XYZ file of C-alpha atoms in Angstrom:
460
model
C 121.952 96.955 111.023
C 123.021 99.104 108.156
C 124.380 102.581 108.570
C 122.432 105.766 108.421
C 122.711 107.327 105.170
C 122.483 110.902 104.368
C 120.856 110.882 100.855
C 118.105 113.521 99.874
C 115.587 112.969 97.125
C 114.290 115.685 94.629
C 112.997 118.895 95.881
C 109.938 118.508 93.768
C 109.245 114.933 95.247
C 109.369 115.811 98.762
C 107.439 119.173 98.298
C 104.566 117.479 96.407
C 104.460 114.808 99.412
C 104.569 117.534 102.102
C 101.751 119.519 100.244
C 99.472 116.361 100.079
C 99.910 115.465 103.613
C 99.427 119.056 104.908
C 96.274 119.367 102.911
C 94.735 116.304 104.590
C 95.510 117.395 108.050
C 93.460 120.540 109.317
C 89.978 119.263 109.735
C 90.029 116.105 111.747
C 93.103 115.234 113.791
C 92.189 111.752 114.091
C 92.462 111.478 110.291
C 95.688 112.964 110.029
C 98.551 111.153 108.073
C 101.599 110.367 109.997
C 103.386 108.680 107.042
C 103.315 108.350 103.319
C 104.925 107.335 100.111
C 105.773 108.179 96.691
C 105.945 105.573 93.807
C 108.465 107.274 91.451
C 108.587 107.114 87.699
C 111.645 104.677 88.039
C 109.356 102.467 90.390
C 106.484 102.662 87.933
C 108.950 101.547 85.410
C 110.120 98.702 87.431
C 106.491 97.516 87.926
C 106.020 97.687 84.201
C 109.254 95.434 83.602
C 108.304 92.815 85.950
C 104.559 92.764 84.903
C 105.776 92.041 81.107
C 106.212 88.353 81.338
C 103.160 88.203 83.432
C 100.985 90.068 80.741
C 102.556 87.835 78.198
C 101.306 84.654 79.931
C 97.882 86.256 80.523
C 97.405 87.343 76.845
C 98.811 83.915 75.443
C 96.180 82.219 77.646
C 93.290 84.296 76.399
C 94.269 84.769 72.874
C 95.432 81.189 72.207
C 92.476 79.616 74.033
C 90.921 76.914 71.902
C 87.613 77.442 70.417
C 84.276 76.587 72.183
C 80.810 76.629 71.654
C 80.642 80.099 72.919
C 84.239 81.382 72.218
C 85.062 84.711 73.987
C 88.276 85.622 72.134
C 88.526 83.360 69.111
C 86.005 83.616 66.352
C 84.763 80.778 64.190
C 86.596 82.127 61.214
C 89.355 79.406 61.298
C 92.155 81.888 62.142
C 94.446 80.256 64.592
C 96.871 82.489 66.761
C 99.854 80.449 67.164
C 102.311 82.826 69.079
C 101.864 85.787 71.463
C 104.935 88.198 72.376
C 104.546 91.297 74.303
C 107.177 93.583 72.567
C 106.797 96.737 74.658
C 105.083 97.315 78.054
C 105.393 100.645 79.714
C 103.487 102.535 82.569
C 103.633 106.412 82.503
C 102.114 109.029 84.846
C 99.533 111.323 83.707
C 99.545 114.072 86.066
C 96.371 114.719 88.246
C 94.615 111.890 86.275
C 96.400 108.542 86.737
C 98.497 106.165 84.847
C 98.840 105.074 81.197
C 99.371 101.450 80.262
C 100.758 100.952 76.831
C 101.364 97.611 75.285
C 102.459 96.269 72.070
C 101.849 92.732 71.337
C 103.237 90.627 68.226
C 100.792 87.915 67.137
C 101.467 85.099 64.556
C 98.334 84.083 63.012
C 97.553 81.260 60.351
C 94.406 82.174 58.629
C 94.695 79.008 56.563
C 97.197 76.249 56.355
C 99.235 77.942 53.612
C 99.111 81.493 55.036
C 100.940 83.132 57.760
C 100.411 86.555 59.184
C 102.419 88.755 61.625
C 99.929 91.098 63.301
C 100.545 93.808 66.025
C 98.068 94.371 68.858
C 98.411 97.565 70.526
C 96.521 98.314 73.765
C 96.350 101.715 75.198
C 94.645 102.078 78.483
C 94.328 104.852 81.422
C 94.402 103.502 84.783
C 93.507 105.049 88.118
C 93.272 103.960 91.813
C 90.471 104.961 93.819
C 89.134 104.258 97.372
C 86.195 102.085 97.489
C 83.572 102.337 100.235
C 85.429 99.972 102.466
C 88.300 102.204 102.507
C 90.604 99.871 100.184
C 92.630 100.996 97.258
C 91.142 99.617 93.896
C 92.902 99.724 90.378
C 90.378 100.710 87.737
C 90.366 101.426 83.802
C 88.870 104.765 82.699
C 89.586 104.416 78.901
C 90.888 101.568 76.808
C 91.711 101.268 73.120
C 93.019 98.130 71.600
C 94.147 98.552 67.774
C 95.102 95.679 65.540
C 97.324 96.246 62.264
C 99.151 93.762 59.932
C 102.873 93.794 59.934
C 103.638 91.030 57.478
C 101.805 88.337 55.320
C 102.976 85.269 53.280
C 99.939 85.959 51.032
C 100.015 89.376 50.069
C 97.082 89.106 47.637
C 94.690 88.004 50.114
C 95.877 90.055 52.999
C 93.321 92.864 52.727
C 90.475 90.531 52.509
C 91.649 88.188 55.589
C 92.698 91.382 57.523
C 89.066 92.117 58.367
C 88.424 88.617 59.651
C 91.525 88.767 61.876
C 90.219 91.869 63.439
C 87.452 89.729 64.684
C 89.744 87.599 66.384
C 90.282 90.283 69.340
C 87.395 90.754 71.601
C 87.904 94.358 72.454
C 85.380 94.272 75.305
C 86.913 91.317 76.889
C 90.588 92.792 76.799
C 89.504 96.063 78.227
C 87.373 94.492 80.923
C 90.331 92.649 81.990
C 93.274 94.873 81.350
C 94.252 95.434 84.999
C 95.067 91.623 85.112
C 97.979 92.419 82.996
C 99.691 94.211 85.744
C 101.191 92.449 89.015
C 99.424 94.769 91.662
C 95.652 94.084 91.053
C 93.025 94.645 93.759
C 94.153 91.721 95.847
C 97.613 93.181 96.282
C 96.368 96.734 96.926
C 94.021 95.325 99.696
C 97.168 93.906 101.417
C 98.587 97.357 101.765
C 96.099 97.956 104.603
C 96.616 94.553 106.296
C 97.497 94.577 109.978
C 100.928 93.289 110.881
C 102.391 92.088 114.107
C 104.828 93.921 116.140
C 104.655 91.875 119.306
C 102.284 89.057 120.178
C 99.884 91.579 121.535
C 100.457 94.632 119.377
C 99.711 95.227 115.749
C 100.184 97.964 113.249
C 98.016 98.904 110.365
C 98.541 101.512 107.722
C 95.331 102.888 106.314
C 95.209 105.132 103.218
C 93.443 108.416 103.866
C 92.461 109.136 100.071
C 93.015 108.054 96.682
C 96.494 108.698 95.400
C 97.468 111.815 93.859
C 99.581 111.918 90.622
C 102.409 114.364 89.501
C 105.282 114.428 87.492
C 107.347 113.299 90.557
C 105.139 110.098 91.227
C 102.173 108.501 92.658
C 101.615 109.759 96.230
C 100.017 107.965 98.931
C 99.194 109.477 102.315
C 98.540 106.822 105.246
C 97.417 107.044 108.873
C 98.812 104.620 111.226
C 96.655 102.775 113.677
C 97.873 100.469 116.562
C 95.789 97.543 118.210
C 96.573 95.963 121.626
C 95.038 92.729 122.556
C 92.847 93.131 119.352
C 91.567 96.643 120.352
C 92.619 99.908 118.652
C 94.144 102.315 121.006
C 93.842 106.237 120.938
C 97.236 107.720 120.047
C 98.862 111.033 121.199
C 97.715 113.818 118.617
C 100.684 115.310 116.600
C 100.790 119.085 117.518
C 101.714 120.170 113.808
C 100.923 118.693 110.413
C 103.473 116.356 108.914
C 105.785 118.253 106.686
C 109.347 118.283 105.353
C 111.970 120.677 104.396
C 113.457 120.956 100.775
C 115.819 118.380 100.003
C 119.311 118.855 98.416
C 119.423 116.334 95.691
C 117.504 113.631 93.498
C 117.145 109.998 93.945
C 116.653 107.253 91.312
C 114.942 105.233 94.017
C 111.661 103.334 92.903
C 109.936 104.366 96.308
C 110.193 107.159 98.935
C 108.739 106.327 102.297
C 108.351 109.111 104.819
C 107.583 108.696 108.526
C 106.852 111.431 111.088
C 108.147 111.894 114.509
C 104.441 111.282 115.559
C 104.533 107.939 113.944
C 107.576 106.698 116.064
C 106.164 108.310 119.166
C 102.665 106.532 118.582
C 104.686 103.239 118.010
C 106.316 103.380 121.551
C 103.027 104.485 123.091
C 101.304 101.453 121.691
C 104.287 99.143 122.915
C 103.944 100.999 126.334
C 100.154 100.250 126.417
C 101.017 96.623 125.663
C 103.141 96.493 128.738
C 106.121 96.013 126.544
C 108.594 98.131 128.636
C 107.644 96.650 131.986
C 110.677 94.727 133.061
C 112.322 92.879 135.942
C 116.031 93.407 136.423
C 118.158 91.109 138.702
C 120.865 93.323 140.254
C 124.455 91.792 141.020
C 123.955 93.405 144.466
C 122.363 91.771 147.637
C 120.979 93.129 150.706
C 124.135 92.374 152.549
C 126.412 94.283 150.068
C 123.778 97.198 150.057
C 123.991 97.403 153.812
C 127.630 98.539 153.568
C 126.200 101.608 151.818
C 122.852 102.049 153.338
C 122.810 101.241 157.015
C 119.407 100.930 157.431
C 119.359 97.852 155.113
C 120.985 95.834 157.835
C 118.050 96.351 160.260
C 115.375 95.735 157.539
C 116.954 92.541 156.263
C 118.448 89.925 158.585
C 119.335 87.489 155.797
C 121.179 88.095 152.555
C 118.817 88.352 149.807
C 118.985 89.294 146.007
C 118.028 92.490 144.996
C 115.531 93.147 142.074
C 114.431 95.843 140.249
C 110.826 96.060 138.984
C 110.332 98.734 136.345
C 107.155 100.131 134.937
C 106.680 103.269 132.815
C 105.400 106.087 134.786
C 104.429 108.268 131.485
C 104.408 107.868 127.876
C 107.588 107.504 126.040
C 108.523 109.712 122.946
C 110.838 109.988 120.187
C 112.743 113.168 119.193
C 114.211 113.140 115.684
C 116.957 115.602 114.713
C 119.227 115.816 111.920
C 121.197 112.357 111.899
C 119.822 110.955 114.992
C 116.741 109.637 116.654
C 116.498 109.695 120.463
C 113.913 107.578 122.555
C 113.021 109.219 125.826
C 111.668 106.512 128.239
C 110.377 107.250 131.812
C 110.315 104.593 134.409
C 109.751 104.174 137.906
C 111.650 101.190 139.378
C 110.779 99.437 142.468
C 113.878 98.224 144.240
C 113.459 95.413 146.636
C 114.591 92.032 147.881
C 113.194 88.694 146.480
C 112.573 85.713 148.734
C 109.145 84.174 148.551
C 107.673 87.567 148.014
C 108.987 90.888 146.530
C 109.962 93.310 149.589
C 110.371 96.741 148.280
C 112.526 99.251 150.135
C 113.353 101.935 147.503
C 111.573 103.583 144.794
C 113.524 105.309 142.002
C 112.631 107.438 138.972
C 114.706 106.530 135.844
C 114.708 108.859 133.004
C 116.506 107.162 129.893
C 117.415 108.795 126.704
C 118.564 106.092 124.173
C 119.950 106.753 120.504
C 117.853 104.565 118.150
C 119.346 102.854 115.162
C 117.157 102.350 112.184
C 117.483 99.749 109.401
C 115.385 97.815 106.877
C 115.361 94.046 106.222
C 112.816 92.902 103.457
C 109.693 95.004 104.435
C 110.440 95.591 108.026
C 112.142 98.410 109.729
C 114.371 97.247 112.256
C 114.652 99.463 115.457
C 117.272 99.052 118.135
C 118.670 100.954 120.971
C 122.200 101.664 119.786
C 123.587 103.605 122.712
C 122.408 105.160 125.962
C 122.860 108.949 125.815
C 121.678 109.944 129.329
C 120.326 108.344 132.330
C 118.901 110.251 135.345
C 118.007 108.630 138.710
C 116.053 110.502 141.289
C 114.653 109.020 144.771
C 110.874 108.872 144.757
C 110.385 107.028 148.116
C 112.565 105.098 150.654
C 112.101 102.811 153.384
C 115.707 102.854 154.441
C 116.265 106.617 154.927
C 117.667 109.188 152.621
C 119.716 108.103 149.891
C 121.878 110.483 147.854
C 121.557 110.717 143.949
C 125.372 109.928 143.626
C 124.834 106.774 145.729
C 121.955 105.829 143.853
C 123.838 106.088 140.642
C 126.741 104.230 141.977
C 124.764 101.392 143.002
C 121.989 100.866 140.172
C 123.118 103.062 137.095
C 125.609 100.413 135.443
C 122.855 97.570 135.615
C 120.161 100.004 134.409
C 122.316 101.125 131.570
C 123.002 97.586 130.514
C 119.685 96.088 130.897
C 117.270 98.617 129.673
C 118.604 98.610 126.052
C 119.053 94.989 126.102
C 115.221 94.642 127.108
C 114.257 97.280 124.420
C 116.336 95.293 121.651
C 114.331 92.048 122.643
C 111.193 93.670 122.352
C 111.912 95.322 118.984
C 114.058 92.653 117.640
C 111.328 91.397 114.984
C 111.079 94.977 113.485
C 108.059 97.038 112.448
C 106.556 96.069 109.040
C 106.640 98.951 106.502
C 103.708 99.525 104.272
C 104.081 97.336 101.237
C 102.015 95.145 98.865
C 102.231 91.325 98.767
C 105.117 89.766 96.867
C 107.243 92.672 96.893
C 110.387 93.426 99.136
C 112.597 96.412 99.416
C 116.158 96.701 98.478
C 118.950 99.339 98.158
C 117.533 101.049 101.106
C 118.920 104.276 102.593
C 117.690 105.724 105.854
C 117.998 109.340 106.450
C 116.885 110.963 109.645
C 116.008 114.611 109.477
C 114.279 117.003 112.190
C 110.795 115.777 112.614
C 110.932 112.871 110.018
C 112.573 109.903 108.481
C 113.030 109.369 105.024
C 113.442 105.822 103.526
C 114.192 105.771 99.649
C 114.331 102.307 98.376
C 113.914 99.891 95.190
C 111.320 97.526 94.910
C 112.159 93.794 94.268
C 109.598 91.133 93.151
C 109.992 88.052 95.276
C 110.638 84.750 93.599
C 107.796 82.411 93.275
C 107.727 79.426 95.471
C 105.514 76.481 95.020
C 101.832 77.692 94.952
C 102.672 81.200 95.806
C 102.355 82.499 92.198
C 101.635 86.124 90.861
C 98.018 86.872 91.199
C 96.408 87.795 87.956
């Protein structure tokens, strides 16, 4: 499952995320963020690194396309582009504005059979991500400036005269119109961020952007609101009593991405699972009515034959999660109907069961794996009885060992598939460190582009 690591991120990074999330909270609680993330400059550099081969492929296809009756990128001058190589490809943040894409492309051009030119195409474009009317994030271009200059020619005498014709080889409008195609996260991928993901067969999670990202020196900041669906219907969630904010961290992190999840997120997750009936469970006790009659006299009068004893547990109030430094605790409130099972279920006791279970968090690919690592505390109290008074000590002696073993086992079966984290298609998470703080969980991680398989190629 991985271990919980105590690694902070930079003070400026978390302060910026905290300020953003807090600003979005006050007016409408139903539009409050409960999680968010920062794509750091290191993450942006990684996206540029993995986009470079893709950009070269796209430019090669466009610039080396054969002439046609209505050529888009190659003029009728006779100049032939023989090779296209992306030398530099970088993405940087422009605080408060967006991103700057800078590309240097080396071109090998043959204006005539006896002449070769090496040209340098430089593209500088300012990009930004906005929210469209449908609530999805879209990547757009605000400014774009391609320039073309000669690096070397085998025919120095004709270099100036032929240079003007080479300039015409590049359709500036065409390149700037499609410059976002050079990146690996075009709009198709950004839309996948808000796709619904399954938790259980009847429960789904969806992360909805609340606003366009903000840009600072610390990174690109996105605030998200989680919604849950049960049987295809969105459910109302408990309202967070305080805005999502985080204290100042101790040190910096080189991670590509920093995800943050509030205590409210985890409580909402378990509330959704409860709504889906995930915590209703049937537990077979090792006891029988005959063995219980040795401790509870009335059992012998109520049941004449020896029958297996079964506990049917349901939630009696909503579960919630408490986050403290270094630990996450799930508080689960159940009512167990205890009875004998023959052709029908015959209840003879009703017991309130309050469980506090320590949660263990880890990340596999793009899923957060949550498991009940240990039971911290269990309290049993008698609700109703058909076999007379039963002392709390006897209830614990008879049923506590079974409950202590079976409840976390049931939780782990429910949660074994994990909960998908916000992510865009074709990228997964590596080098993950999870740190649990008071009121929030921090997940610094690195991005990794998944290998292509079959037709699952990079979107352009």
